[in-house]
Short mmCIF file of C-alpha atoms in Angstrom, two decimals:
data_model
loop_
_atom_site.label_atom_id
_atom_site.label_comp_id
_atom_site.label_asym_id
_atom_site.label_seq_id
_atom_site.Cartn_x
_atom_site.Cartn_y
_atom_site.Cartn_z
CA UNK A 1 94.70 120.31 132.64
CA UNK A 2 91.81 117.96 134.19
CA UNK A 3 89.46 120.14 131.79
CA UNK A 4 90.98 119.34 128.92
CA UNK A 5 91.93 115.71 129.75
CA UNK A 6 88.01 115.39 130.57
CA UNK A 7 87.31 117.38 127.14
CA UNK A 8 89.32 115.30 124.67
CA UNK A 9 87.59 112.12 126.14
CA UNK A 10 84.20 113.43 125.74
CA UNK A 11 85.21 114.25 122.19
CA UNK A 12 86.67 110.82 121.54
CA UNK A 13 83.33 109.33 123.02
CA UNK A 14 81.31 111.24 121.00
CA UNK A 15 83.45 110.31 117.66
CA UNK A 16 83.27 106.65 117.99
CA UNK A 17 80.07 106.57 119.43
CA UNK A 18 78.41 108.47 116.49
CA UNK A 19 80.47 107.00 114.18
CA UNK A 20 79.28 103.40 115.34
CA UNK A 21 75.81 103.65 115.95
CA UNK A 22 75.44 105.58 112.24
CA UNK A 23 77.19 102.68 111.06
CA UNK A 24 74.96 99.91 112.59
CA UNK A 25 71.98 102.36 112.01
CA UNK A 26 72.72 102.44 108.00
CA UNK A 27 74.14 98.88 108.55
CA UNK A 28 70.47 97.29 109.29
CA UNK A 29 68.05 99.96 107.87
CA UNK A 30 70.09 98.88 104.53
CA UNK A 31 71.58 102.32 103.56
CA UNK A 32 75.17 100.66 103.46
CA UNK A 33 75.27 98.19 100.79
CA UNK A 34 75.67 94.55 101.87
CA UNK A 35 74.28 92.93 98.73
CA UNK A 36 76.25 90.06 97.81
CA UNK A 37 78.22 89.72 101.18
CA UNK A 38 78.24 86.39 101.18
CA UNK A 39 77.49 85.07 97.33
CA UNK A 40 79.74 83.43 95.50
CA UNK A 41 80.10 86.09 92.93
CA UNK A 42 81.99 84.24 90.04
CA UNK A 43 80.37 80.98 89.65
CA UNK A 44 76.78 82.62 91.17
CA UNK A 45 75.91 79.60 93.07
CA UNK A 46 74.12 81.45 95.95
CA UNK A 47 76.11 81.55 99.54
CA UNK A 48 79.46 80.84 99.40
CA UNK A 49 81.11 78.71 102.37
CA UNK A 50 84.57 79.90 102.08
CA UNK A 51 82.89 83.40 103.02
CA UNK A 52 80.59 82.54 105.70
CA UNK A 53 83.11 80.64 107.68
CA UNK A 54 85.40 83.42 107.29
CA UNK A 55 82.69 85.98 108.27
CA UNK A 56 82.34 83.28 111.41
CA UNK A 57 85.69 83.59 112.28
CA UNK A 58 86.20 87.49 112.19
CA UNK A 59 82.91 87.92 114.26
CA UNK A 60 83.79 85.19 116.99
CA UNK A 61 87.25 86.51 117.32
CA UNK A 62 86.12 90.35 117.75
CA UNK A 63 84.08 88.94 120.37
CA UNK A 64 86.63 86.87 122.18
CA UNK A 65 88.80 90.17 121.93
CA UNK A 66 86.25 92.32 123.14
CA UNK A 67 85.31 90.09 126.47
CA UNK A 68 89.06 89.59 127.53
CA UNK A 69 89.66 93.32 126.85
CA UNK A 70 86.91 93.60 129.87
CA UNK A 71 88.02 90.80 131.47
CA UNK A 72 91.77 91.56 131.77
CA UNK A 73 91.60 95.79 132.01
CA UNK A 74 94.43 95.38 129.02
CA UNK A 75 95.38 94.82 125.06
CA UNK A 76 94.35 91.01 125.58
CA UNK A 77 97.21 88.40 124.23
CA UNK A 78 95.88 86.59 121.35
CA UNK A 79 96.70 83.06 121.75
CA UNK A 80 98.95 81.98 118.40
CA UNK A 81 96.64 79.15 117.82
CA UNK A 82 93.17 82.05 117.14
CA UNK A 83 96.13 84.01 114.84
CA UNK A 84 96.39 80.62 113.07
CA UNK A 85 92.83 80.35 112.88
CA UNK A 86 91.88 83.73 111.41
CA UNK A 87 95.07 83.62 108.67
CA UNK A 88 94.04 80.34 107.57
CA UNK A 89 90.13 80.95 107.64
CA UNK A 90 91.42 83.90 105.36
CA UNK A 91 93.95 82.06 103.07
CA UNK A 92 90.69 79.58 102.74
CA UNK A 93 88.39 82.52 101.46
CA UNK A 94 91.46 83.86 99.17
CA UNK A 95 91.99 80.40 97.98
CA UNK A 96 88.49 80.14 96.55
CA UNK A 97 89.05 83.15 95.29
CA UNK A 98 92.19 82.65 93.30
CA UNK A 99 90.59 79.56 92.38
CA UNK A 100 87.52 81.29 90.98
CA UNK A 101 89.63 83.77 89.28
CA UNK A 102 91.75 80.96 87.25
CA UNK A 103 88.20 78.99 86.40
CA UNK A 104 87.18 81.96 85.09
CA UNK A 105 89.62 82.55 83.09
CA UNK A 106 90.33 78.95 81.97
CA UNK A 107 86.28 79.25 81.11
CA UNK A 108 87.03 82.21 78.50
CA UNK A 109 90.14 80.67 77.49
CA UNK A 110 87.98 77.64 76.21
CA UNK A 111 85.53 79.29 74.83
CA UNK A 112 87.64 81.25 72.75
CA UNK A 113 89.32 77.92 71.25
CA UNK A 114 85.80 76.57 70.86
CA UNK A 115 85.00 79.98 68.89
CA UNK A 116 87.93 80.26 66.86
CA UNK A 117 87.60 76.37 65.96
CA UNK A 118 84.14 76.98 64.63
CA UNK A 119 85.01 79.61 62.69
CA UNK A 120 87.97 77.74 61.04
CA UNK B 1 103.85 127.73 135.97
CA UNK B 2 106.50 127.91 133.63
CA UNK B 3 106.52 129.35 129.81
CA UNK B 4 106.65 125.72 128.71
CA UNK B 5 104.25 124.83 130.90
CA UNK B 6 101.92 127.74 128.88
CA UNK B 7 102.60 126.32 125.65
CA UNK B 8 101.99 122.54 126.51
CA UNK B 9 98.52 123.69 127.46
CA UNK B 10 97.83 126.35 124.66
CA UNK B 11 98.83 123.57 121.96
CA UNK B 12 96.90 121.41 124.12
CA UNK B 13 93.37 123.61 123.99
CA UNK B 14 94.47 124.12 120.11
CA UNK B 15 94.38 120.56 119.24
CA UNK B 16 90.96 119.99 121.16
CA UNK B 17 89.17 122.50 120.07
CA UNK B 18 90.62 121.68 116.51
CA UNK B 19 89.57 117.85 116.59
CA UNK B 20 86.83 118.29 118.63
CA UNK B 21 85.25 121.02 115.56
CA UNK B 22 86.28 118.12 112.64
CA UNK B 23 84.56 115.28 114.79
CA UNK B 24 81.76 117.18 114.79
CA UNK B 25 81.47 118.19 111.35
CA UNK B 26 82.28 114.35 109.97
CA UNK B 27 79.73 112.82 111.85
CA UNK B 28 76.78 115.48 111.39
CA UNK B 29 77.96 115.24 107.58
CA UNK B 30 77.94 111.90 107.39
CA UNK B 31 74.95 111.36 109.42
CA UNK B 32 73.28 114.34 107.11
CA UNK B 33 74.19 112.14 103.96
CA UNK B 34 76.82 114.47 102.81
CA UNK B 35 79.84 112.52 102.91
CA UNK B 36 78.03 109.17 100.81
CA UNK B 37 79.38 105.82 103.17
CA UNK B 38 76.93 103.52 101.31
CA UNK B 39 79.29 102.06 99.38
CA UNK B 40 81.76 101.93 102.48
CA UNK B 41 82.38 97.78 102.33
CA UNK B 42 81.87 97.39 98.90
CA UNK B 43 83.44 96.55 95.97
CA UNK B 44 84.30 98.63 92.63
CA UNK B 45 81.27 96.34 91.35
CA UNK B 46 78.95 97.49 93.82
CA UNK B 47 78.59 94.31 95.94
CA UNK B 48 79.60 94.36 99.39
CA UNK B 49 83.15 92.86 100.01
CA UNK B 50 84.13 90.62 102.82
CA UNK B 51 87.56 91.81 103.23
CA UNK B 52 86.31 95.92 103.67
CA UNK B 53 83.80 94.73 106.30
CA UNK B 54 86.03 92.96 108.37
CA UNK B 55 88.28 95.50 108.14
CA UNK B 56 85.64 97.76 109.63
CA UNK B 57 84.96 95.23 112.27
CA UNK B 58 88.56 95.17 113.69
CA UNK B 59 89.50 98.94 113.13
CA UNK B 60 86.24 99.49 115.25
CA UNK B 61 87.13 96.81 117.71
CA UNK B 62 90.64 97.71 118.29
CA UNK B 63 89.20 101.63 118.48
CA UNK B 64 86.63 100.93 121.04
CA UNK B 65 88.92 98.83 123.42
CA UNK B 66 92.10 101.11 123.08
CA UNK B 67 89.73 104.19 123.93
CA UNK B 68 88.06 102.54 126.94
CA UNK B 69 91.48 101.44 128.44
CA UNK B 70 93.24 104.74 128.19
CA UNK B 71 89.87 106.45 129.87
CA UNK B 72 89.71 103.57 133.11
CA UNK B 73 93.48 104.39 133.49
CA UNK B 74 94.65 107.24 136.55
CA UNK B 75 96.16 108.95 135.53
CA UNK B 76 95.11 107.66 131.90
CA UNK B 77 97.81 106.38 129.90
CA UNK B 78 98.27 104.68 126.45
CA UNK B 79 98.36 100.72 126.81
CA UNK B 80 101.28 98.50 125.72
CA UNK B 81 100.26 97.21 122.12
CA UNK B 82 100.95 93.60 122.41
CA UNK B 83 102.48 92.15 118.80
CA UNK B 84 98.96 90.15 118.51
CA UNK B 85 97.12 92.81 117.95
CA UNK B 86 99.25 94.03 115.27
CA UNK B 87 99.51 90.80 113.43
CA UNK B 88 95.48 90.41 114.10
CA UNK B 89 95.35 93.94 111.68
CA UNK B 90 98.24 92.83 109.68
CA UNK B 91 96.04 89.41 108.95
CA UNK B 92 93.25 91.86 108.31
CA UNK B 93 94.92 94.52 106.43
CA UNK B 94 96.72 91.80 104.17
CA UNK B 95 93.33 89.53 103.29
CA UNK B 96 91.79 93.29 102.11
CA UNK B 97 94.76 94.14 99.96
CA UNK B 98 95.20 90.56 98.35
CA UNK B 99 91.49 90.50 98.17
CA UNK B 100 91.86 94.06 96.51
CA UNK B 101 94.65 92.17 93.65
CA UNK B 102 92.54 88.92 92.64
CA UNK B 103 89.41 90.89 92.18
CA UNK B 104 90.97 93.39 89.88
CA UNK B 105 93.16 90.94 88.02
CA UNK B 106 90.16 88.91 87.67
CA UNK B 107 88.48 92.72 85.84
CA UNK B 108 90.82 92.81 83.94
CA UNK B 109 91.37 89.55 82.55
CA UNK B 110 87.51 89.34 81.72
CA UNK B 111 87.34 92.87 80.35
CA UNK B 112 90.53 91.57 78.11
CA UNK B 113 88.83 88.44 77.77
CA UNK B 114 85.13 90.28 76.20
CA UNK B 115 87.00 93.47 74.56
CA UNK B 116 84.21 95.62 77.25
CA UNK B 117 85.08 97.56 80.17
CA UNK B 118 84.07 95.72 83.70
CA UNK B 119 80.83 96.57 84.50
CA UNK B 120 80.03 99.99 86.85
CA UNK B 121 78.24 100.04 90.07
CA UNK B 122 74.64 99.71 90.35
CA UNK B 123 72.75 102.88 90.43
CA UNK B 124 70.74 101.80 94.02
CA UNK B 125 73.16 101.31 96.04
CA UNK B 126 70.61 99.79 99.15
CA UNK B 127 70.04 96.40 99.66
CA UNK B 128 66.19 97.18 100.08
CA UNK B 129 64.29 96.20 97.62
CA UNK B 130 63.25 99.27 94.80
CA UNK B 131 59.74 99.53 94.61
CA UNK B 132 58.59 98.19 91.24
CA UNK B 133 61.55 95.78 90.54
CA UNK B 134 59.86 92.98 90.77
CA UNK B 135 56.50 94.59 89.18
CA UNK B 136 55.69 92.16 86.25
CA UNK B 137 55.81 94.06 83.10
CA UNK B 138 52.28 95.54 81.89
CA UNK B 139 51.08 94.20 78.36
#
């Protein structure tokens, strides 16, 4: 039994491990697209804040996790007010989006009029 | 030791060897290129997408530290999952699918909008720049 117990952990090292390291490998060296991570991809204004912050958020609260997960020797308690952070960092980032959506939209929609009123 | 006993360890050697043989093969296909992951965080139009790469982040995260506190355990044992964490991937898993529904009603309003399907995927998919992109055109 203490074979296989050590077995299956080697195995789920070796998993994540590769996994992970391919990832960040592919990640930097460009072989996993990240083009346009953070551009603001319906009005093309360059970087778009809504995404960095939430990028900022994500990445400072995987590292919080991470350290008390060390720290404590346990799933860590996430204080409600970091929950509250992260959901509205995201509603932010899908607010801009919704809102870029309906510009867009409202953009065609005009243009249309302005068409059909020139051909009239 | 008991017939049960037999079994318990027979399954248990079945499902090793059995996830220990497709762990292998995903990771030497993927690292050989066979199974493509360079579109893994992006979008159906080919630019990376927020929402998949945090996703990624916390799946890998919540991976890494569930795996390393079941292996410091004696005997090792699977940790209480607090309701944080699941509301953490909830908040994750809900930003990717909403994120998911705007982009594609926003497709499909502007392929409505100009009568032409949205556009497909570039054909490089690496943010490296392609030798002779920015080559100025030869008279």
């Amino acid at each position: 039994m203490e074979t296989l117990s050590t077995i299956v952990r080697y195995e789920a090292l070796f998993l994540l491990t590769g996994l992970a390291l391919i990832l960040i490998y592919r990640l930097f060296t460009g072989q996993i697209n990240t083009k346009g991570l953070l551009d603001d991809k319906i009005h093309k204004r360059g970087i778009s804040p809504s995404r960095l912050q939430a990028l900022i958020v994500t990445m400072l609260i995987a590292i919080y996790y991470v350290v008390k997960v060390m720290e404590t020797q346990k799933l860590p308690n996430i204080p409600s007010e970091y929950l509250w952070a992260l959901g509205g960092s995201h509603s932010f980032y899908l607010g801009a989006k919704v809102y870029g959506l309906l510009a867009s939209k409202f953009e065609l929609a005009a243009a249309r009029m302005l068409k059909g009123s020139v051909k009239q | 030791m008991t017939k049960y006993e037999i079994l318990g360890l027979t399954i248990g050697w079945i499902l090793t060897v059995f996830i220990g043989l497709l762990a292998l093969i995903i990771v030497w296909k993927i690292a050989k290129g066979d199974i493509d992951i360079n579109y893994l965080i992006s979008d159906e139009l080919g630019y990376a997408s927020l929402s998949r790469f945090q996703f990624l982040v916390f799946t890998f995260v919540v991976a890494m530290s569930l795996f390393y506190l079941i292996v410091i355990g004696t005997p090792p044992q699977y940790p209480i999952v607090p309701k944080e964490i699941l509301a953490l991937l909830g908040i994750s898993g809900g930003s990717y699918v909403l994120s998911k529904g705007i982009q594609s009603s926003r497709d499909v309003g502007i392929s409505e909008a100009t009568k032409q399907p949205p556009k497909e995927a570039p054909e490089q998919p690496t943010n490296t720049p392609v030798i002779g992109d920015d080559e100025p055109e030869k008279p």
